[in-house]
Short mmCIF file of C-alpha atoms in Angstrom, two decimals:
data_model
loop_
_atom_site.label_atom_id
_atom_site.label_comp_id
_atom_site.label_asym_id
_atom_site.label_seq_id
_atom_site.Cartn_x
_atom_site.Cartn_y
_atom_site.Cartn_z
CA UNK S 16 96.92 89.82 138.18
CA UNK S 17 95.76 87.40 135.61
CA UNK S 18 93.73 90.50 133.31
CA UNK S 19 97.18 92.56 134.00
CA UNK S 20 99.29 89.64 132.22
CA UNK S 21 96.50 89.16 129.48
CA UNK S 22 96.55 92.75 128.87
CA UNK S 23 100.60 92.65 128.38
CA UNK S 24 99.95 89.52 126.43
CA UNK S 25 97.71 91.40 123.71
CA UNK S 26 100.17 94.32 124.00
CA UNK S 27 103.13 92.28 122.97
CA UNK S 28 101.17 90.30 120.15
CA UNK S 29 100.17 93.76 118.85
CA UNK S 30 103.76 95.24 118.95
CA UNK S 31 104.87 92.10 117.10
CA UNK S 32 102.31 92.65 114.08
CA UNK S 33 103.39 96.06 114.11
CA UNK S 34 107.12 95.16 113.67
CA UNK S 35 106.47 92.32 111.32
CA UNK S 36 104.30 95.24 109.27
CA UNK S 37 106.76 97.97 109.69
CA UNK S 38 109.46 95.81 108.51
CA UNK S 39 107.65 94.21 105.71
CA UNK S 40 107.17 97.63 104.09
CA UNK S 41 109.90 99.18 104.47
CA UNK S 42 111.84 96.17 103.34
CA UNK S 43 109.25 96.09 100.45
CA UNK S 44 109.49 99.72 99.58
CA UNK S 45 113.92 99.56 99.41
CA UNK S 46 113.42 96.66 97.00
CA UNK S 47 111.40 98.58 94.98
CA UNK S 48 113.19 101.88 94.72
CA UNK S 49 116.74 99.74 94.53
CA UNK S 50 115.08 98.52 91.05
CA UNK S 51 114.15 101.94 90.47
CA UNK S 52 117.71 103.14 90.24
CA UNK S 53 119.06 100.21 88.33
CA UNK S 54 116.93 100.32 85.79
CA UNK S 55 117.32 104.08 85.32
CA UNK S 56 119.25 104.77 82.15
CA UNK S 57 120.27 108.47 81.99
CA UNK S 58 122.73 108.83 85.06
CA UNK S 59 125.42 110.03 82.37
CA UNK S 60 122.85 112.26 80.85
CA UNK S 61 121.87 113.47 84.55
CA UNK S 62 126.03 114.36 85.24
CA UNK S 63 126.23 116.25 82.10
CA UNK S 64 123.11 118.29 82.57
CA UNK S 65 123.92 118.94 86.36
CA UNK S 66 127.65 120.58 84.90
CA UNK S 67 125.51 122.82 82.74
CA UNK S 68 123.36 124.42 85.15
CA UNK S 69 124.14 127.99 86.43
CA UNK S 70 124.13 129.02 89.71
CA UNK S 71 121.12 131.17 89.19
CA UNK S 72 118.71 128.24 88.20
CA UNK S 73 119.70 126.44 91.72
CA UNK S 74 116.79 129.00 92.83
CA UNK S 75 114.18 126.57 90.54
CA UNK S 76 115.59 123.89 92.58
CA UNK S 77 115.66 125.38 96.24
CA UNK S 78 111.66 126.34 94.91
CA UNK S 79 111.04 122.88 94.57
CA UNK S 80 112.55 121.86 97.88
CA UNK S 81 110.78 124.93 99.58
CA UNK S 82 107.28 123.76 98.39
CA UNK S 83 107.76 120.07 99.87
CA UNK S 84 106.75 121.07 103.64
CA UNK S 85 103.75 122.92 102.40
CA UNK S 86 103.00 119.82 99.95
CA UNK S 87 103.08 117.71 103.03
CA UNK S 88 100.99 120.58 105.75
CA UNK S 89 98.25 120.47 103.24
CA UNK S 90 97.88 116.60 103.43
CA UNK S 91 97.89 116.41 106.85
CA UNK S 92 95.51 118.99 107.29
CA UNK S 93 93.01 117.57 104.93
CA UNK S 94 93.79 114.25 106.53
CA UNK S 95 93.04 115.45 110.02
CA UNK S 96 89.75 117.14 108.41
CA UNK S 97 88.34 113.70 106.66
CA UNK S 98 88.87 112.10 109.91
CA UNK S 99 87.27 114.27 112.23
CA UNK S 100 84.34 113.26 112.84
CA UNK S 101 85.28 109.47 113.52
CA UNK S 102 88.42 110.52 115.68
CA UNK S 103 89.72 113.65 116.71
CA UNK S 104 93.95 113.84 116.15
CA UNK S 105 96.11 116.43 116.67
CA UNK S 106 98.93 117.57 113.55
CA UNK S 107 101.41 115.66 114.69
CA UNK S 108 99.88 112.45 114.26
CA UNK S 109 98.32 113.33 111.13
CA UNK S 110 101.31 114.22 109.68
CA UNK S 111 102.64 110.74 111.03
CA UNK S 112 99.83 109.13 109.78
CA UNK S 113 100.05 110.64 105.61
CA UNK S 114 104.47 110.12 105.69
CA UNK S 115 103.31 106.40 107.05
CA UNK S 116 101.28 106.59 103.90
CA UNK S 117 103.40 107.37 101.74
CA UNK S 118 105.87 104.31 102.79
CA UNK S 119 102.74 101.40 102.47
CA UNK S 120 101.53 103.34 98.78
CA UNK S 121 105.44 102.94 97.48
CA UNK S 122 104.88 99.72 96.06
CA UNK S 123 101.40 98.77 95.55
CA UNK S 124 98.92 99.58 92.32
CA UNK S 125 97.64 103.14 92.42
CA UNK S 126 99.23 103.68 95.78
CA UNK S 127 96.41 101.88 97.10
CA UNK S 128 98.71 100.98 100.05
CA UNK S 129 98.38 104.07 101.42
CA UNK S 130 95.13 103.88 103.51
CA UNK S 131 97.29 100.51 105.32
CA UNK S 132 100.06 103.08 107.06
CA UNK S 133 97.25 106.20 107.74
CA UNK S 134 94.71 104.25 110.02
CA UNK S 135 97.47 102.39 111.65
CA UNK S 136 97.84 105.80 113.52
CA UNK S 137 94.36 105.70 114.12
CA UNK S 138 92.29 103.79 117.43
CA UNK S 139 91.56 100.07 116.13
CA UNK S 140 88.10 100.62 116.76
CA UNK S 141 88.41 103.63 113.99
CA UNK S 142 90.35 101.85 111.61
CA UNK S 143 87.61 100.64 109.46
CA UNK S 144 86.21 104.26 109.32
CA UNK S 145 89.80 105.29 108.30
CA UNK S 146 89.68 102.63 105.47
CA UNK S 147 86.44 104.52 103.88
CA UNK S 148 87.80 108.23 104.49
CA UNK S 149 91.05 107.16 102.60
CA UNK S 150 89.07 105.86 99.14
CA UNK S 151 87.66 109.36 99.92
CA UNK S 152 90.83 111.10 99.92
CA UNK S 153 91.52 109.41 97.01
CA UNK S 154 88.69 110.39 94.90
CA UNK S 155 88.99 114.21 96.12
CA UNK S 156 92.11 114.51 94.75
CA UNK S 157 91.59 112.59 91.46
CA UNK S 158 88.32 114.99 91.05
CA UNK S 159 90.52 118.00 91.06
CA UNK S 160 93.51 116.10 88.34
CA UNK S 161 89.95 115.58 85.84
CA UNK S 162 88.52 118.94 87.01
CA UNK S 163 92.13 120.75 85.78
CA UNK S 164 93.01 118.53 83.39
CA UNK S 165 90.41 117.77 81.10
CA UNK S 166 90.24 121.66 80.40
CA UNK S 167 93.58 121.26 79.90
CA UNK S 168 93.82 118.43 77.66
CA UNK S 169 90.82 120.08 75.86
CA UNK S 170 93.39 122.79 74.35
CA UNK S 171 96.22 120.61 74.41
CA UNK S 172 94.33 118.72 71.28
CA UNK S 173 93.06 122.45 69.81
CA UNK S 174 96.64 124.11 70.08
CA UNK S 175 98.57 120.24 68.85
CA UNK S 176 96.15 118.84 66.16
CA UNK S 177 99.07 117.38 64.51
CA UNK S 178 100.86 116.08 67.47
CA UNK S 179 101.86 112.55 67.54
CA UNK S 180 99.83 112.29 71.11
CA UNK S 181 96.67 114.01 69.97
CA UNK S 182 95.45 111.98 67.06
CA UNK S 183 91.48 112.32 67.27
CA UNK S 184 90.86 108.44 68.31
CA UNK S 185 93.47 108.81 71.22
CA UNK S 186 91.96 112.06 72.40
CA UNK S 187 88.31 111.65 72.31
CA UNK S 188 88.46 108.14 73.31
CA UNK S 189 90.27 109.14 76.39
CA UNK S 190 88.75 112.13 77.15
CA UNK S 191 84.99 110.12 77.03
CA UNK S 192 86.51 107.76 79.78
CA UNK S 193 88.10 110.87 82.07
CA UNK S 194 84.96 112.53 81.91
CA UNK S 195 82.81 109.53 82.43
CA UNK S 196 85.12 109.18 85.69
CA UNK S 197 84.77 112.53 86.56
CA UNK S 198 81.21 112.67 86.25
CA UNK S 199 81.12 108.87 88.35
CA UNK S 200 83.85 110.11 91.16
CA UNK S 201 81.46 113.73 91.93
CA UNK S 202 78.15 112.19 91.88
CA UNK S 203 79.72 109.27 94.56
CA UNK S 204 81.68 111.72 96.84
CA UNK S 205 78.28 114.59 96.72
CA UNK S 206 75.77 112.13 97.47
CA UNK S 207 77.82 110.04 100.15
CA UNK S 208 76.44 111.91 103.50
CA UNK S 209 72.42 111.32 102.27
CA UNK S 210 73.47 108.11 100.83
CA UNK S 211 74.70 106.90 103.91
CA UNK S 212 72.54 108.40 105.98
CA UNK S 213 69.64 106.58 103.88
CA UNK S 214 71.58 103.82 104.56
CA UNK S 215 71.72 104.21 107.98
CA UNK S 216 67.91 103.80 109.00
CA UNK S 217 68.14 100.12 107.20
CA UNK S 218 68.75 96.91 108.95
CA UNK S 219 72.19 96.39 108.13
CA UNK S 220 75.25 94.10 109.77
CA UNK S 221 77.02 96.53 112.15
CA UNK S 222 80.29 95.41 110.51
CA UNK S 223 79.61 97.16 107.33
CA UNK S 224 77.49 100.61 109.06
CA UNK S 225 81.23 101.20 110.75
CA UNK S 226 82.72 101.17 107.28
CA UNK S 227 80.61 104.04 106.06
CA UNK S 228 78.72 105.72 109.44
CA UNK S 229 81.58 108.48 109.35
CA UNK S 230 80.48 109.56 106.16
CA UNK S 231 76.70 110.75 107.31
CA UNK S 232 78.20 113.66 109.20
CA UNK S 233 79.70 115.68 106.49
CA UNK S 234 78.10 118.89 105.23
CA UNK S 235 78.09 120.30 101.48
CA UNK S 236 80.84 122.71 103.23
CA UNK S 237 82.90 120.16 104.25
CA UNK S 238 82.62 118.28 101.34
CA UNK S 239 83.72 121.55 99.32
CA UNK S 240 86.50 122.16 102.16
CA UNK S 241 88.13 119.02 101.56
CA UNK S 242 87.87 119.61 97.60
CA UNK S 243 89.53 122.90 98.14
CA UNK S 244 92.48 121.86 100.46
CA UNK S 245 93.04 118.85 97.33
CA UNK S 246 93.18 122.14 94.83
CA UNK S 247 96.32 123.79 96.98
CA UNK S 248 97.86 120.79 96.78
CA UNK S 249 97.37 120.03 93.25
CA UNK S 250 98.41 123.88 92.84
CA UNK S 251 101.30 123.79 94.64
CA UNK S 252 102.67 120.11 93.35
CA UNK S 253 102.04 121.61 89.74
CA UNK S 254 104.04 124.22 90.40
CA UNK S 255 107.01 122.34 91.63
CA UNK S 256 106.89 120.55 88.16
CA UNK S 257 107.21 123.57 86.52
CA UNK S 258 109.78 125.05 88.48
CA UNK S 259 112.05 121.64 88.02
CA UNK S 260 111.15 122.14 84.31
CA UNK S 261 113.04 125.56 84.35
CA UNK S 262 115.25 124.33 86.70
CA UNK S 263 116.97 121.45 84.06
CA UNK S 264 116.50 124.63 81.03
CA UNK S 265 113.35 123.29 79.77
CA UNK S 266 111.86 126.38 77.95
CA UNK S 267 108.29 126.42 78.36
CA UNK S 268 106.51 130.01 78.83
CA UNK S 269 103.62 130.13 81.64
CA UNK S 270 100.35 129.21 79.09
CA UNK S 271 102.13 126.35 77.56
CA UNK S 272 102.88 125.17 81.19
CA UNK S 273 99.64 125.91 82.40
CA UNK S 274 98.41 123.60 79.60
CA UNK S 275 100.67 120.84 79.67
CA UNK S 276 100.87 120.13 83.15
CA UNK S 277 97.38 119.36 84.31
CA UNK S 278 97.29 117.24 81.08
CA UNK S 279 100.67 115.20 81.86
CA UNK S 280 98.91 115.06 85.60
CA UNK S 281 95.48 113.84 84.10
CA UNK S 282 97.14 111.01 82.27
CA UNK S 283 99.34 109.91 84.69
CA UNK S 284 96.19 109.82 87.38
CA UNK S 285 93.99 107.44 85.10
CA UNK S 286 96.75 105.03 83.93
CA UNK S 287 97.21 102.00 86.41
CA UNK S 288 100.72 102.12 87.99
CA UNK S 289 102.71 102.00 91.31
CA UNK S 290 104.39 104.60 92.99
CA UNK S 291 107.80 103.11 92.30
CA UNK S 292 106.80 102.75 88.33
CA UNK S 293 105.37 106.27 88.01
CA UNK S 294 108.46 107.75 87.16
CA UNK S 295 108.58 106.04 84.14
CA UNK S 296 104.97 106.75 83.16
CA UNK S 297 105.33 110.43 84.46
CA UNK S 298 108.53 110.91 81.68
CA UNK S 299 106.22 108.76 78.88
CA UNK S 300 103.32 111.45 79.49
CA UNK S 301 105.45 114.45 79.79
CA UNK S 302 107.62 113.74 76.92
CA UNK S 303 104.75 113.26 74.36
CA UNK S 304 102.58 116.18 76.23
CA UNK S 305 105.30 118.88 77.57
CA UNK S 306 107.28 117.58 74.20
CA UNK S 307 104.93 119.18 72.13
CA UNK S 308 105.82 122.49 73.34
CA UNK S 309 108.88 121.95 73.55
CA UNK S 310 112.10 119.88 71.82
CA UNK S 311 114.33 119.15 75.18
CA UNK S 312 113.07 115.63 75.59
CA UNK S 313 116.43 114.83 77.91
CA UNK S 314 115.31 117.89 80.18
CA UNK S 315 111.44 116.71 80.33
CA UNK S 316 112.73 112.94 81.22
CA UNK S 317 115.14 114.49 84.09
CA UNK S 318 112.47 116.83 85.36
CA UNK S 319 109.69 114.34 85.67
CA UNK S 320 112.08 111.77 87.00
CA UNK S 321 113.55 114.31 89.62
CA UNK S 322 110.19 115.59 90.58
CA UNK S 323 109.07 111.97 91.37
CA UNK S 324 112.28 111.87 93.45
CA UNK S 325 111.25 114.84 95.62
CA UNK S 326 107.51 114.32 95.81
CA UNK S 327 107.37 110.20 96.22
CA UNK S 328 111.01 109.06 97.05
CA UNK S 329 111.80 111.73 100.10
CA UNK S 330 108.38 111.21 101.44
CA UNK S 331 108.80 107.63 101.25
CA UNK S 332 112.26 108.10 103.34
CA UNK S 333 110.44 110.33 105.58
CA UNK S 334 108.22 107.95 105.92
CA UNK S 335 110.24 105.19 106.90
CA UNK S 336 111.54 107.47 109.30
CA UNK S 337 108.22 107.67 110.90
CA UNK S 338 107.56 104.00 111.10
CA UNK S 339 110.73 103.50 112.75
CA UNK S 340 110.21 105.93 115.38
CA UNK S 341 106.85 105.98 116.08
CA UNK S 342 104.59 103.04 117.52
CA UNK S 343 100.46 103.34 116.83
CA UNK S 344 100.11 102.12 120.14
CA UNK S 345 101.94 104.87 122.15
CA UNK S 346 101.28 107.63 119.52
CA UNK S 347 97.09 107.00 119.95
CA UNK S 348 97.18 107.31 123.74
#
């Protein structure tokens, strides 16, 4: 009797951290987004555009929409990959686990947040496994954004030498950081598994060989696995942006776009931000990169702003969703 009513004890501490956490972000990420549409300034530009779009360009739109579940399917399913070998979980709670992300990364630097709402899904004796594999996910994904974009940005600055963005100190200086990055990011993430396992045949505190155990496991093919589920993403999110760029009449033919995106998404990836701010970066980028290309800077600042909406503000809802619903504790079992 007395282990029963300890057990129930620990039970009901751990359901009161997880409502004091749920409700902390959620709370958190309303505040944020609530100061997100006050200090947006073009509703009145947004109602005038949205009167002089035809019927036929709703397509770009329902495109957009359409692309969201598979935007989502991929993340889980890299998710439930990375993870793996630490814990084995089912779709479902992966795909709980990345919308729960996408809630905690709403309003912290770099969505950094994110890794706190994935490996609450996970078993507490995982979680600081899940910790590592999330900096992981993170530096997949910004691999592919510097392998893409610094092509990209490469003949951006041939095809714009006189642009006011491309002035030879801006570009080179930048490009000498993203590739110093990109070089930095693939030598850590191809040399974790012998790193680790190197690691692993030292003395070492057992609170730090949980941190990075999980990562001794991984092949060269699941290494390039995970890199290629981050490319569909990135291929599919890119594409979204350029069907919301046709979508508000932004006239931009298929090489210009294939140019301008991965460089707006390059940029945007190396500056320091939040989630909630990232619109506002995301329309600085694209109207000095996509702007080059093209003169509709109204259109550029409504499509970046409206593809933020779709890709960060309805997961973010979904998200909260999620939280509210679901409880780690039940959802593990």
């Amino acid at each position: 009797m007395k282990n029963m009513a300890v057990t129930t004890k620990m039970t009901t501490d751990k359901s009161k951290l997880w409502n004091i956490f749920k409700w902390s972000c959620l709370t958190a990420a309303f505040l944020f987004l609530g100061y997100r549409l006050i200090c947006f300034q073009h509703y009145g530009r947004l109602l005038s555009q949205f009167k002089e779009i035809s019927f036929w360009k709703t397509w770009y739109l329902w495109g957009v929409i359409l692309l969201l579940p598979a935007n989502w399917l991929l993340e889980s399913v890299k998710w439930q990959r990375l993870v793996r070998n630490s814990e084995k979980i089912n779709m479902a709670l992966a795909f709980q686990s990345v919308m729960a992300g996408f809630l905690t990364a709403f309003f912290t630097p770099n969505r950094v947040g994110e890794l706190a709402g994935r490996i609450a899904y996970l078993q507490p004796e995982n979680r600081k496994a899940g910790i590592t594999l999330s900096f992981v996910n993170s530096i997949t994904q910004n691999i592919i954004m510097a392998i893409c974009g610094i092509p990209a940005a490469i003949l951006f600055f041939l095809s714009n030498k006189n642009s006011e963005f491309a002035g030879e100190n801006n570009f080179f200086g930048y490009f000498l950081i993203v590739c110093g990055i990109l070089l930095l990011l693939s030598g850590i993430y191809f040399s974790l598994p012998p790193l680790v396992g190197r690691i692993k045949q030292k003395k070492l505190s057992a609170k730090w060989i949980n941190f990075i155990a999980c990562l001794a496991d991984y092949s060269l093919a699941d290494l390039l696995k995970i890199l290629l589920l981050s490319f569909l993403r990135y291929l599919v999110f890119s594409f979204q942006f350029y069907l919301m760029l046709r979508f508000f009449g932004v006239e931009i033919n298929g090489l210009a776009a294939a140019i301008a995106i991965p460089t707006t998404y390059l940029f945007v990836t190396f500056t320091p931000s939040m989630a909630f701010s990232e619109a506002a970066i995301r329309s600085s980028y694209s109207v000095l990169v996509i702007g080059a290309f093209s003169g509709q800077t109204v259109q550029i600042i409504l499509a970046s702003t409206f593809i933020w909406v779709i890709n960060f503000v309805i997961p973010m809802f979904v998200g909260s969703f999620v939280m509210m619903q679901t409880h780690p504790l039940r959802s593990n079992k």
